[in-house]
CSV table of C-alpha atoms in Angstrom, one decimal:
chain,number,residue,atom,x,y,z
N,13,UNK,CA,12.5,16.9,6.1
N,14,UNK,CA,8.8,16.0,5.3
N,15,UNK,CA,6.5,15.1,8.2
N,16,UNK,CA,5.4,11.5,8.5
N,17,UNK,CA,2.0,12.4,7.0
N,18,UNK,CA,3.6,14.2,4.1
N,19,UNK,CA,5.8,11.2,3.4
N,20,UNK,CA,2.8,8.8,3.4
N,21,UNK,CA,0.7,11.1,1.2
N,22,UNK,CA,3.6,11.5,-1.3
N,23,UNK,CA,4.0,7.7,-1.4
N,24,UNK,CA,0.3,7.2,-2.0
N,25,UNK,CA,0.3,9.8,-4.8
N,26,UNK,CA,3.0,7.8,-6.6
N,27,UNK,CA,0.8,4.7,-6.4
N,28,UNK,CA,-1.9,6.5,-8.3
N,29,UNK,CA,0.2,6.4,-11.5
N,30,UNK,CA,0.0,3.4,-13.8
N,31,UNK,CA,2.8,1.1,-12.8
N,32,UNK,CA,3.3,3.3,-9.7
N,33,UNK,CA,3.5,0.4,-7.2
N,34,UNK,CA,7.1,-0.5,-8.2
N,35,UNK,CA,8.1,3.2,-8.4
N,36,UNK,CA,6.7,4.0,-5.0
N,37,UNK,CA,8.5,1.1,-3.4
N,38,UNK,CA,11.8,2.0,-5.0
N,39,UNK,CA,11.4,5.7,-4.0
N,40,UNK,CA,10.1,5.3,-0.5
N,41,UNK,CA,11.1,1.9,0.9
N,42,UNK,CA,14.4,1.0,2.5
N,43,UNK,CA,16.2,-2.4,2.4
N,44,UNK,CA,14.7,-3.2,5.8
N,45,UNK,CA,11.1,-1.9,5.3
N,46,UNK,CA,8.6,-4.4,6.5
N,47,UNK,CA,5.4,-4.4,4.3
N,48,UNK,CA,2.7,-6.6,5.7
N,49,UNK,CA,-0.7,-7.3,4.2
N,50,UNK,CA,-2.2,-9.1,7.2
N,51,UNK,CA,-3.5,-12.5,6.0
N,52,UNK,CA,-1.8,-12.2,2.6
N,53,UNK,CA,1.9,-11.3,2.6
N,54,UNK,CA,4.8,-10.3,4.7
N,55,UNK,CA,7.8,-8.8,2.8
N,56,UNK,CA,11.1,-7.1,3.8
N,57,UNK,CA,13.0,-4.7,1.7
N,58,UNK,CA,12.6,-3.4,-1.8
N,59,UNK,CA,13.2,-6.5,-3.9
N,60,UNK,CA,10.9,-8.7,-1.8
N,61,UNK,CA,8.2,-6.1,-1.8
N,62,UNK,CA,8.4,-5.6,-5.6
N,63,UNK,CA,8.3,-9.3,-6.2
N,64,UNK,CA,5.1,-9.5,-4.2
N,65,UNK,CA,3.5,-6.6,-6.0
N,66,UNK,CA,4.4,-8.1,-9.4
N,67,UNK,CA,2.8,-11.4,-8.4
N,68,UNK,CA,-0.3,-9.6,-7.1
N,69,UNK,CA,-0.6,-7.5,-10.2
N,70,UNK,CA,-0.3,-10.7,-12.3
N,71,UNK,CA,-3.0,-12.4,-10.3
N,72,UNK,CA,-5.5,-9.5,-10.1
N,73,UNK,CA,-4.7,-7.4,-13.2
N,74,UNK,CA,-4.2,-4.2,-11.0
N,75,UNK,CA,-1.9,-1.5,-12.3
N,76,UNK,CA,-2.5,1.5,-9.9
N,77,UNK,CA,-4.8,2.6,-7.2
N,78,UNK,CA,-6.7,5.8,-6.3
N,79,UNK,CA,-7.1,6.3,-2.5
N,80,UNK,CA,-10.1,7.7,-0.8
N,81,UNK,CA,-8.7,8.8,2.5
N,82,UNK,CA,-11.4,8.6,5.1
N,83,UNK,CA,-9.3,9.5,8.1
N,84,UNK,CA,-5.6,10.0,8.9
N,85,UNK,CA,-3.8,10.6,12.1
N,86,UNK,CA,-0.1,11.0,13.0
N,87,UNK,CA,1.6,10.2,16.3
N,88,UNK,CA,5.4,10.4,16.4
N,89,UNK,CA,6.8,8.7,13.4
N,90,UNK,CA,3.5,6.7,12.7
N,91,UNK,CA,0.6,7.5,10.4
N,92,UNK,CA,-2.7,5.7,10.8
N,93,UNK,CA,-5.0,5.7,7.8
N,94,UNK,CA,-8.6,4.6,7.1
N,95,UNK,CA,-9.0,4.4,3.4
N,96,UNK,CA,-10.8,2.9,0.4
N,97,UNK,CA,-8.1,1.6,-2.0
N,98,UNK,CA,-9.7,1.7,-5.5
N,99,UNK,CA,-7.5,-0.8,-7.4
N,100,UNK,CA,-7.6,-0.3,-11.1
N,101,UNK,CA,-6.5,-2.3,-14.2
N,102,UNK,CA,-4.3,-0.5,-16.8
N,103,UNK,CA,-7.4,0.2,-18.9
N,104,UNK,CA,-8.9,2.2,-15.9
N,105,UNK,CA,-11.5,-0.4,-14.9
N,106,UNK,CA,-12.0,-1.0,-11.2
N,107,UNK,CA,-10.7,-4.4,-10.1
N,108,UNK,CA,-11.6,-4.1,-6.4
N,109,UNK,CA,-12.1,-1.4,-3.7
N,110,UNK,CA,-11.3,-2.8,-0.2
N,111,UNK,CA,-11.8,-0.8,2.9
N,112,UNK,CA,-8.4,-0.7,4.6
N,113,UNK,CA,-7.0,0.3,8.0
N,114,UNK,CA,-3.3,0.9,7.8
N,115,UNK,CA,-0.3,2.1,9.7
N,116,UNK,CA,2.9,3.5,8.2
N,117,UNK,CA,6.1,4.0,10.1
N,118,UNK,CA,8.5,6.6,8.7
N,119,UNK,CA,12.0,7.9,9.2
N,120,UNK,CA,13.9,10.6,7.2
N,121,UNK,CA,11.3,10.8,4.4
N,122,UNK,CA,11.2,7.0,3.9
N,123,UNK,CA,8.6,4.3,4.9
N,124,UNK,CA,10.2,1.8,7.3
N,125,UNK,CA,7.1,-0.2,8.0
N,126,UNK,CA,3.6,-0.5,6.4
N,127,UNK,CA,0.9,-2.8,7.7
N,128,UNK,CA,-2.6,-3.0,6.2
N,129,UNK,CA,-5.6,-4.7,7.7
N,130,UNK,CA,-8.5,-5.6,5.4
N,131,UNK,CA,-10.8,-8.4,4.3
N,132,UNK,CA,-8.5,-10.5,2.1
N,133,UNK,CA,-11.3,-12.6,0.6
N,134,UNK,CA,-11.8,-10.4,-2.5
N,135,UNK,CA,-8.1,-10.0,-3.0
N,136,UNK,CA,-7.3,-13.7,-2.9
N,137,UNK,CA,-10.1,-14.8,-5.2
N,138,UNK,CA,-12.0,-16.6,-2.4
N,139,UNK,CA,-15.6,-16.6,-1.8
N,140,UNK,CA,-17.9,-16.9,1.2
N,141,UNK,CA,-19.5,-20.2,1.9
N,142,UNK,CA,-23.2,-20.3,1.0
């Protein structure tokens, strides 16, 4: 059985392939996985998470991401990550690169919970007041 860190790193590797968001969710989520982007979305299960990803891809044009892992720590079944998520369009252009703090919960090689904390302003198309 993979360690929690190995599970998370394998999941993130799938997301680096064009169209990998859906594949990663199908491969690593369960029907009860809670996926929370604090301030943006809160989904449960595979179908709900894929629906969110498809809507987000449609709004932003993202197709895949390359992760710059700045720090990673494991305690029990939890993996804490500090990352830069380089979100790319299908043509390879960079759409956005938010700094993210995340926590993954794992069991039996699956992700049972994923919470990301980041500045949602760029991801939601908002702008700062002048």
